[in-house]
Amino acid sequence: MSFSFEVFETDPTGGRRGRLRTPHGTIETPAFMPVGTAATVKGLSQETLEELGAQILLANTYHLYLRPGHELIRRSGGLHRFMAWPRAILTDSGGYQVFSLSELCKIDDVGVRFRSHLDGSEHLLTPEKAAEIQLALGSDIAMVLDECIETPAPRPVAEAALRRTTAWARRAREYFLLRAGQEGYPAQWQFGIVQGATYADLRRESARQLLELDFPGYAVGGLAVGEPHEVTCEMATEVGALLPAERPRYLMGVGRPEQLPDYVACGMDMMDCVLPTRAARHACLYTTEGRVLIRNARYAEDARPIDPRCSCRVCQRYTRAYLRHLFASGEITAAVLATHHNVHFYLDTMRQIREAIYFGQLVNFAAELRARYVAGPA
Ligand SMILES: [Zn+2]
């Protein structure tokens, strides 16, 4: 079983419903990918993630390279076996974490030199090395190394990063094509990443350059990093219009629940975000009525579930009052139950988005969700 992608329907908004097949199972798109930074989605076991219906997880190359090390994971039979996750995995290139977490990060055309945030040891991440690490991990989808810059960026900075991103993508592609699927290497799909900050013409230029390298899928990177939501959507739409319809598109690092339908309407098929898991650990719950900040005193004796409309295991059993008590007491179960609900909510929202596309109703679904988030409790 190898890889394929097909689009079943396109909604009037431009939203697409489809299916991505990988050697580790099928992913219904548009898909939300829970983030399993260090080969675990914080607070959830793999059996729970299966129960929740997650079809693909994201794991962070930077973290796994530093600890426990990609060679250890290769010797353990690859990341799927190491973490006992039989379904699909996407790994990032490690670049974003190098730029945001490591110390003394120094970039040139060769790659990025950095010091580990764990022990201060020195490392060099190149486009070839990022591809090699992800082949060792054996993820289903690997990302090329790109240069991440801060937004808003002056145009010359964005242009220079774009040039380097394309040059690195070419090197990563050449390295990858010699190895993937060969003896001793896993079957894998490698995605290119479109950059260009918030300049529409640079986004288009980046997409055109990457199309020449013939990736089986394309990501849009460097967005949702502080620019207005409308700008994120405008850039994603510009890029989406140029990408081949028959290949999957991944918008990296988004987003808030009420924004997910907008990104889908931009023609995006895959998304990932730490928000549902990170917010859960900070007592922020996402519901059909908006955000519930469960530490709030108003929930002290509230016998309702987190979300009366939610079908998750936590909402079937526990009250808001109990959840609030667990957070107030600093119990780890608080994070476990809150994460369970939030990940269910994100996956269920995506399921409803797919259903809305099927019926050509994405624009209505988006408006309803947004209205509930504006009016809902906090
Ligand atoms: Zn729930």
Tab-separated table of C-alpha atoms and ligand atoms in Angstrom:
chain	number	residue	atom	x	y	z
A	1	MET	CA	0.000	0.000	0.000
A	2	SER	CA	1.514	3.299	-0.983
A	3	PHE	CA	0.382	6.895	-1.254
A	4	SER	CA	-2.441	8.579	-3.097
A	5	PHE	CA	-4.677	11.621	-2.761
A	6	GLU	CA	-8.056	12.331	-4.289
A	7	VAL	CA	-10.577	15.148	-3.978
A	8	PHE	CA	-14.230	14.077	-3.872
A	9	GLU	CA	-16.018	17.425	-3.810
A	10	THR	CA	-15.226	21.100	-3.886
A	11	ASP	CA	-17.575	23.434	-2.010
A	12	PRO	CA	-18.626	26.783	-3.618
A	13	THR	CA	-16.205	28.477	-1.162
A	14	GLY	CA	-13.266	26.473	-2.539
A	15	GLY	CA	-13.181	24.024	0.386
A	16	ARG	CA	-12.235	20.495	-0.654
A	17	ARG	CA	-13.232	17.117	0.779
A	18	GLY	CA	-10.947	14.239	-0.059
A	19	ARG	CA	-8.905	11.284	1.076
A	20	LEU	CA	-5.187	10.856	1.596
A	21	ARG	CA	-3.898	7.280	1.633
A	22	THR	CA	-0.632	6.361	3.334
A	23	PRO	CA	1.037	3.043	4.219
A	24	HIS	CA	-0.287	3.655	7.747
A	25	GLY	CA	-3.898	4.240	6.882
A	26	THR	CA	-6.329	6.615	5.308
A	27	ILE	CA	-6.868	10.231	6.308
A	28	GLU	CA	-10.163	11.949	5.568
A	29	THR	CA	-9.481	15.549	4.522
A	30	PRO	CA	-9.716	18.322	5.503
A	31	ALA	CA	-7.851	16.857	8.484
A	32	PHE	CA	-6.682	18.223	11.792
A	33	MET	CA	-3.407	16.755	13.066
A	34	PRO	CA	-2.929	16.735	16.869
A	35	VAL	CA	0.635	17.682	17.782
A	36	GLY	CA	2.712	14.969	19.428
A	37	THR	CA	5.887	16.970	19.976
A	38	ALA	CA	8.087	14.378	21.678
A	39	ALA	CA	6.310	11.309	20.211
A	40	THR	CA	3.364	11.845	22.543
A	41	VAL	CA	0.339	14.106	22.499
A	42	LYS	CA	0.686	15.540	25.999
A	43	GLY	CA	-1.946	13.995	28.255
A	44	LEU	CA	-3.329	11.402	25.821
A	45	SER	CA	-2.339	7.777	25.264
A	46	GLN	CA	-2.164	6.369	21.756
A	47	GLU	CA	-5.176	4.138	22.430
A	48	THR	CA	-7.172	7.218	23.416
A	49	LEU	CA	-6.090	9.000	20.222
A	50	GLU	CA	-7.277	5.993	18.218
A	51	GLU	CA	-10.576	6.052	20.104
A	52	LEU	CA	-10.923	9.771	19.333
A	53	GLY	CA	-10.510	8.987	15.659
A	54	ALA	CA	-7.192	10.764	15.014
A	55	GLN	CA	-5.921	9.452	11.682
A	56	ILE	CA	-2.615	11.304	11.617
A	57	LEU	CA	-0.345	12.891	14.234
A	58	LEU	CA	2.398	15.461	13.876
A	59	ALA	CA	5.736	14.809	15.572
A	60	ASN	CA	8.588	17.296	15.930
A	61	THR	CA	11.885	16.367	14.298
A	62	TYR	CA	13.894	18.858	16.374
A	63	HIS	CA	12.791	17.336	19.678
A	64	LEU	CA	13.185	13.706	18.586
A	65	TYR	CA	16.594	14.380	17.017
A	66	LEU	CA	17.878	15.819	20.299
A	67	ARG	CA	16.103	13.262	22.502
A	68	PRO	CA	16.097	10.250	22.231
A	69	GLY	CA	17.903	10.649	18.873
A	70	HIS	CA	16.799	9.584	15.387
A	71	GLU	CA	19.272	6.686	15.213
A	72	LEU	CA	17.851	5.194	18.410
A	73	ILE	CA	14.363	5.443	16.922
A	74	ARG	CA	15.565	3.856	13.666
A	75	ARG	CA	17.088	0.962	15.653
A	76	SER	CA	13.764	0.620	17.503
A	77	GLY	CA	12.000	-0.029	14.211
A	78	GLY	CA	10.988	3.538	13.377
A	79	LEU	CA	8.734	6.060	15.054
A	80	HIS	CA	5.461	4.156	14.512
A	81	ARG	CA	6.770	1.114	16.361
A	82	PHE	CA	8.710	3.126	18.951
A	83	MET	CA	5.611	5.063	20.059
A	84	ALA	CA	3.147	2.239	19.299
A	85	TRP	CA	1.104	4.349	16.880
A	86	PRO	CA	-0.084	2.329	13.890
A	87	ARG	CA	-1.645	5.234	12.004
A	88	ALA	CA	-0.037	7.976	9.914
A	89	ILE	CA	2.616	10.415	11.150
A	90	LEU	CA	3.801	13.694	9.668
A	91	THR	CA	7.120	15.103	10.838
A	92	ASP	CA	8.179	18.715	10.473
A	93	SER	CA	11.717	19.572	9.353
A	94	GLY	CA	12.906	20.804	12.729
A	95	GLY	CA	13.584	24.236	11.291
A	96	TYR	CA	10.819	26.090	13.094
A	97	GLN	CA	11.961	24.823	16.514
A	98	VAL	CA	15.617	25.548	15.713
A	99	PHE	CA	14.654	29.140	14.932
A	100	SER	CA	12.324	29.515	17.923
A	101	LEU	CA	13.779	27.330	20.715
A	102	SER	CA	17.497	26.812	20.278
A	103	GLU	CA	20.257	29.101	21.435
A	104	LEU	CA	22.833	30.867	19.235
A	105	CYS	CA	20.989	30.026	16.053
A	106	LYS	CA	23.201	31.021	13.086
A	107	ILE	CA	22.047	30.629	9.524
A	108	ASP	CA	23.944	30.603	6.222
A	109	ASP	CA	23.456	28.934	2.843
A	110	VAL	CA	24.809	25.610	4.170
A	111	GLY	CA	22.212	25.315	6.937
A	112	VAL	CA	21.475	26.364	10.510
A	113	ARG	CA	23.994	26.026	13.321
A	114	PHE	CA	22.482	25.966	16.774
A	115	ARG	CA	22.925	24.917	20.363
A	116	SER	CA	20.514	22.447	21.914
A	117	HIS	CA	18.082	24.006	24.382
A	118	LEU	CA	18.550	20.854	26.483
A	119	ASP	CA	22.312	20.621	27.048
A	120	GLY	CA	23.954	23.384	25.000
A	121	SER	CA	25.571	20.923	22.549
A	122	GLU	CA	26.322	22.257	19.040
A	123	HIS	CA	24.531	20.983	15.943
A	124	LEU	CA	24.243	21.748	12.238
A	125	LEU	CA	20.901	21.222	10.533
A	126	THR	CA	21.087	21.177	6.727
A	127	PRO	CA	18.376	20.389	4.171
A	128	GLU	CA	19.995	16.969	3.674
A	129	LYS	CA	20.255	16.312	7.409
A	130	ALA	CA	16.586	17.224	8.000
A	131	ALA	CA	15.588	14.750	5.249
A	132	GLU	CA	17.923	12.082	6.653
A	133	ILE	CA	16.523	12.409	10.197
A	134	GLN	CA	12.934	12.104	8.960
A	135	LEU	CA	13.828	9.022	6.884
A	136	ALA	CA	15.306	7.489	10.043
A	137	LEU	CA	12.124	8.304	11.943
A	138	GLY	CA	10.131	6.707	9.133
A	139	SER	CA	7.270	9.201	9.161
A	140	ASP	CA	4.721	8.958	6.357
A	141	ILE	CA	5.050	12.605	5.389
A	142	ALA	CA	8.269	14.581	5.765
A	143	MET	CA	8.771	18.324	5.393
A	144	VAL	CA	11.712	20.074	3.752
A	145	LEU	CA	13.863	22.482	5.756
A	146	ASP	CA	12.815	26.079	5.128
A	147	GLU	CA	13.953	29.415	6.495
A	148	CYS	CA	11.470	30.775	9.000
A	149	ILE	CA	11.462	34.534	9.491
A	150	GLU	CA	9.542	36.812	11.791
A	151	THR	CA	6.445	38.575	10.506
A	152	PRO	CA	6.072	41.391	9.608
A	153	ALA	CA	9.301	41.133	7.631
A	154	PRO	CA	10.900	43.853	5.487
A	155	ARG	CA	10.666	42.891	1.831
A	156	PRO	CA	14.425	42.306	1.296
A	157	VAL	CA	14.450	39.900	4.259
A	158	ALA	CA	11.449	38.013	2.866
A	159	GLU	CA	13.071	37.852	-0.588
A	160	ALA	CA	16.350	36.484	0.784
A	161	ALA	CA	14.526	33.858	2.866
A	162	LEU	CA	12.500	32.866	-0.172
A	163	ARG	CA	15.643	32.361	-2.291
A	164	ARG	CA	17.238	30.244	0.424
A	165	THR	CA	14.055	28.249	1.003
A	166	THR	CA	13.910	27.302	-2.684
A	167	ALA	CA	17.611	26.401	-2.812
A	168	TRP	CA	17.225	24.248	0.302
A	169	ALA	CA	14.087	22.607	-1.087
A	170	ARG	CA	16.022	21.620	-4.226
A	171	ARG	CA	18.817	20.049	-2.134
A	172	ALA	CA	16.329	18.268	0.126
A	173	ARG	CA	14.432	16.916	-2.893
A	174	GLU	CA	17.600	15.565	-4.536
A	175	TYR	CA	18.753	13.917	-1.324
A	176	PHE	CA	15.330	12.408	-0.705
A	177	LEU	CA	14.740	11.065	-4.228
A	178	LEU	CA	17.947	9.023	-4.108
A	179	ARG	CA	16.812	7.244	-0.932
A	180	ALA	CA	13.085	7.052	-0.218
A	181	GLY	CA	11.629	3.645	-0.980
A	182	GLN	CA	15.112	2.162	-1.553
A	183	GLU	CA	16.460	-0.811	0.398
A	184	GLY	CA	16.668	0.174	4.070
A	185	TYR	CA	14.574	3.317	3.667
A	186	PRO	CA	10.846	3.716	4.345
A	187	ALA	CA	8.216	4.730	1.820
A	188	GLN	CA	7.608	8.409	2.473
A	189	TRP	CA	6.092	11.501	0.890
A	190	GLN	CA	8.089	14.707	1.056
A	191	PHE	CA	6.267	18.058	0.995
A	192	GLY	CA	7.664	21.433	-0.088
A	193	ILE	CA	6.923	24.575	1.949
A	194	VAL	CA	5.818	27.814	0.306
A	195	GLN	CA	7.232	30.918	2.014
A	196	GLY	CA	7.124	34.633	1.127
A	197	ALA	CA	5.894	36.262	4.355
A	198	THR	CA	2.884	38.538	3.731
A	199	TYR	CA	3.770	39.527	0.145
A	200	ALA	CA	1.327	37.990	-2.310
A	201	ASP	CA	3.749	38.188	-5.256
A	202	LEU	CA	6.511	36.504	-3.237
A	203	ARG	CA	4.071	33.761	-2.182
A	204	ARG	CA	3.241	33.159	-5.843
A	205	GLU	CA	6.915	33.184	-6.809
A	206	SER	CA	7.741	30.680	-4.054
A	207	ALA	CA	4.912	28.383	-5.168
A	208	ARG	CA	6.031	28.510	-8.805
A	209	GLN	CA	9.640	27.677	-7.882
A	210	LEU	CA	8.589	24.734	-5.712
A	211	LEU	CA	6.226	23.396	-8.365
A	212	GLU	CA	9.285	22.838	-10.568
A	213	LEU	CA	10.594	20.404	-7.957
A	214	ASP	CA	7.431	18.300	-8.297
A	215	PHE	CA	6.532	17.580	-4.658
A	216	PRO	CA	3.580	15.225	-4.076
A	217	GLY	CA	2.133	17.786	-1.638
A	218	TYR	CA	2.706	21.375	-0.613
A	219	ALA	CA	2.609	23.234	2.668
A	220	VAL	CA	2.088	26.916	3.303
A	221	GLY	CA	4.446	28.015	6.063
A	222	GLY	CA	5.238	31.189	7.961
A	223	LEU	CA	1.612	32.214	8.457
A	224	ALA	CA	-0.600	32.680	11.523
A	225	VAL	CA	2.411	34.158	13.317
A	226	GLY	CA	0.806	37.419	14.381
A	227	GLU	CA	-0.540	38.891	11.140
A	228	PRO	CA	-4.310	39.620	10.903
A	229	HIS	CA	-6.511	36.598	10.152
A	230	GLU	CA	-7.631	38.164	6.850
A	231	VAL	CA	-3.998	38.364	5.701
A	232	THR	CA	-3.413	34.705	6.581
A	233	CYS	CA	-6.438	33.751	4.488
A	234	GLU	CA	-5.429	36.033	1.615
A	235	MET	CA	-1.935	34.484	1.429
A	236	ALA	CA	-3.276	30.935	1.696
A	237	THR	CA	-5.792	31.628	-1.075
A	238	GLU	CA	-3.099	33.101	-3.355
A	239	VAL	CA	-0.962	30.008	-2.922
A	240	GLY	CA	-3.864	27.567	-3.128
A	241	ALA	CA	-4.872	29.004	-6.496
A	242	LEU	CA	-1.481	28.081	-7.959
A	243	LEU	CA	-1.081	24.604	-6.480
A	244	PRO	CA	-2.184	21.549	-8.453
A	245	ALA	CA	-5.743	20.568	-7.478
A	246	GLU	CA	-4.868	16.884	-7.230
A	247	ARG	CA	-2.177	17.298	-4.562
A	248	PRO	CA	-2.715	17.833	-0.818
A	249	ARG	CA	-2.152	21.253	0.757
A	250	TYR	CA	-1.096	21.726	4.338
A	251	LEU	CA	-1.462	25.032	6.192
A	252	MET	CA	1.074	24.856	9.006
A	253	GLY	CA	0.355	25.819	12.613
A	254	VAL	CA	-3.333	26.809	12.541
A	255	GLY	CA	-5.599	27.654	14.168
A	256	ARG	CA	-8.428	28.713	16.482
A	257	PRO	CA	-11.592	26.575	16.189
A	258	GLU	CA	-13.742	29.288	14.602
A	259	GLN	CA	-11.002	29.933	12.018
A	260	LEU	CA	-10.703	26.342	10.788
A	261	PRO	CA	-13.577	26.627	8.257
A	262	ASP	CA	-11.952	29.764	6.797
A	263	TYR	CA	-8.685	27.957	6.151
A	264	VAL	CA	-10.554	25.079	4.575
A	265	ALA	CA	-12.363	27.609	2.365
A	266	CYS	CA	-8.902	28.805	1.239
A	267	GLY	CA	-8.481	25.335	-0.283
A	268	MET	CA	-6.364	23.821	2.505
A	269	ASP	CA	-6.571	20.075	3.279
A	270	MET	CA	-4.417	19.601	6.378
A	271	MET	CA	-3.754	21.647	9.514
A	272	ASP	CA	-1.962	21.240	12.823
A	273	CYS	CA	-1.945	23.314	15.969
A	274	VAL	CA	-0.835	23.008	19.596
A	275	LEU	CA	-3.827	25.089	20.661
A	276	PRO	CA	-6.298	22.325	21.709
A	277	THR	CA	-3.683	20.546	23.818
A	278	ARG	CA	-1.855	23.588	25.199
A	279	ALA	CA	-5.069	25.477	26.001
A	280	ALA	CA	-6.446	22.388	27.764
A	281	ARG	CA	-3.474	22.391	30.130
A	282	HIS	CA	-4.284	26.023	30.881
A	283	ALA	CA	-7.925	25.236	31.715
A	284	CYS	CA	-9.279	26.634	28.445
A	285	LEU	CA	-11.931	24.408	26.900
A	286	TYR	CA	-13.351	24.744	23.400
A	287	THR	CA	-17.066	24.096	23.045
A	288	THR	CA	-19.857	24.594	20.536
A	289	GLU	CA	-20.817	27.700	22.567
A	290	GLY	CA	-17.333	29.203	22.562
A	291	ARG	CA	-14.456	29.061	25.036
A	292	VAL	CA	-15.077	27.894	28.599
A	293	LEU	CA	-12.428	29.084	31.051
A	294	ILE	CA	-13.135	26.393	33.578
A	295	ARG	CA	-11.277	27.989	36.520
A	296	ASN	CA	-13.900	30.739	36.561
A	297	ALA	CA	-15.877	30.842	39.837
A	298	ARG	CA	-19.172	30.736	37.927
A	299	TYR	CA	-18.542	27.013	37.261
A	300	ALA	CA	-17.971	26.075	40.928
A	301	GLU	CA	-21.340	24.321	41.257
A	302	ASP	CA	-22.176	23.898	37.580
A	303	ALA	CA	-23.487	20.353	37.149
A	304	ARG	CA	-23.557	20.508	33.349
A	305	PRO	CA	-20.923	18.802	31.179
A	306	ILE	CA	-18.194	20.953	29.580
A	307	ASP	CA	-20.274	21.032	26.398
A	308	PRO	CA	-23.845	19.667	26.535
A	309	ARG	CA	-23.685	19.030	22.771
A	310	CYS	CA	-20.405	17.073	22.911
A	311	SER	CA	-20.410	13.288	22.582
A	312	CYS	CA	-16.924	12.764	24.044
A	313	ARG	CA	-16.318	10.409	26.960
A	314	VAL	CA	-15.481	13.271	29.342
A	315	CYS	CA	-18.703	15.158	28.614
A	316	GLN	CA	-20.745	11.976	29.115
A	317	ARG	CA	-19.432	11.536	32.624
A	318	TYR	CA	-17.996	14.612	34.352
A	319	THR	CA	-19.375	18.000	35.383
A	320	ARG	CA	-17.872	21.457	34.969
A	321	ALA	CA	-17.779	21.720	38.763
A	322	TYR	CA	-15.610	18.599	39.002
A	323	LEU	CA	-13.250	19.741	36.218
A	324	ARG	CA	-12.879	23.114	37.932
A	325	HIS	CA	-12.097	21.384	41.222
A	326	LEU	CA	-9.389	19.239	39.545
A	327	PHE	CA	-7.713	22.324	38.062
A	328	ALA	CA	-7.948	24.204	41.355
A	329	SER	CA	-6.323	21.240	43.116
A	330	GLY	CA	-3.516	20.928	40.552
A	331	GLU	CA	-4.457	17.330	39.723
A	332	ILE	CA	-2.875	15.891	36.528
A	333	THR	CA	-6.229	14.319	35.685
A	334	ALA	CA	-7.482	17.847	34.981
A	335	ALA	CA	-5.119	18.167	32.005
A	336	VAL	CA	-5.902	14.633	30.808
A	337	LEU	CA	-9.682	15.154	30.782
A	338	ALA	CA	-9.483	18.676	29.340
A	339	THR	CA	-7.126	17.548	26.555
A	340	HIS	CA	-9.407	14.625	25.737
A	341	HIS	CA	-12.353	16.978	25.261
A	342	ASN	CA	-10.446	19.634	23.295
A	343	VAL	CA	-8.900	17.158	20.848
A	344	HIS	CA	-12.316	15.551	20.386
A	345	PHE	CA	-13.769	19.002	19.711
A	346	TYR	CA	-11.173	19.807	17.031
A	347	LEU	CA	-11.521	16.426	15.327
A	348	ASP	CA	-15.308	16.676	15.479
A	349	THR	CA	-15.256	20.217	14.074
A	350	MET	CA	-13.245	18.886	11.112
A	351	ARG	CA	-15.742	16.056	10.686
A	352	GLN	CA	-18.548	18.625	10.557
A	353	ILE	CA	-16.563	20.702	8.066
A	354	ARG	CA	-16.232	17.657	5.788
A	355	GLU	CA	-19.969	17.080	6.090
A	356	ALA	CA	-20.675	20.751	5.297
A	357	ILE	CA	-18.524	20.529	2.151
A	358	TYR	CA	-20.420	17.416	1.100
A	359	PHE	CA	-23.676	19.382	1.277
A	360	GLY	CA	-22.160	22.569	-0.152
A	361	GLN	CA	-22.858	24.370	3.153
A	362	LEU	CA	-19.397	25.378	4.361
A	363	VAL	CA	-20.144	29.103	4.309
A	364	ASN	CA	-23.155	28.612	6.610
A	365	PHE	CA	-21.255	26.327	8.942
A	366	ALA	CA	-18.419	28.864	9.190
A	367	ALA	CA	-20.834	31.712	9.988
A	368	GLU	CA	-22.656	29.714	12.680
A	369	LEU	CA	-19.435	28.621	14.378
A	370	ARG	CA	-18.046	32.159	14.338
A	371	ALA	CA	-21.301	33.588	15.743
A	372	ARG	CA	-21.270	31.088	18.609
A	373	TYR	CA	-17.669	32.003	19.396
A	374	VAL	CA	-18.437	35.727	19.459
A	375	ALA	CA	-21.488	35.281	21.691
A	376	GLY	CA	-20.384	32.336	23.827
A	377	PRO	CA	-19.248	32.092	27.452
A	378	ALA	CA	-15.664	32.707	28.521
B	1	ZN	ZN	-16.531	16.740	25.341
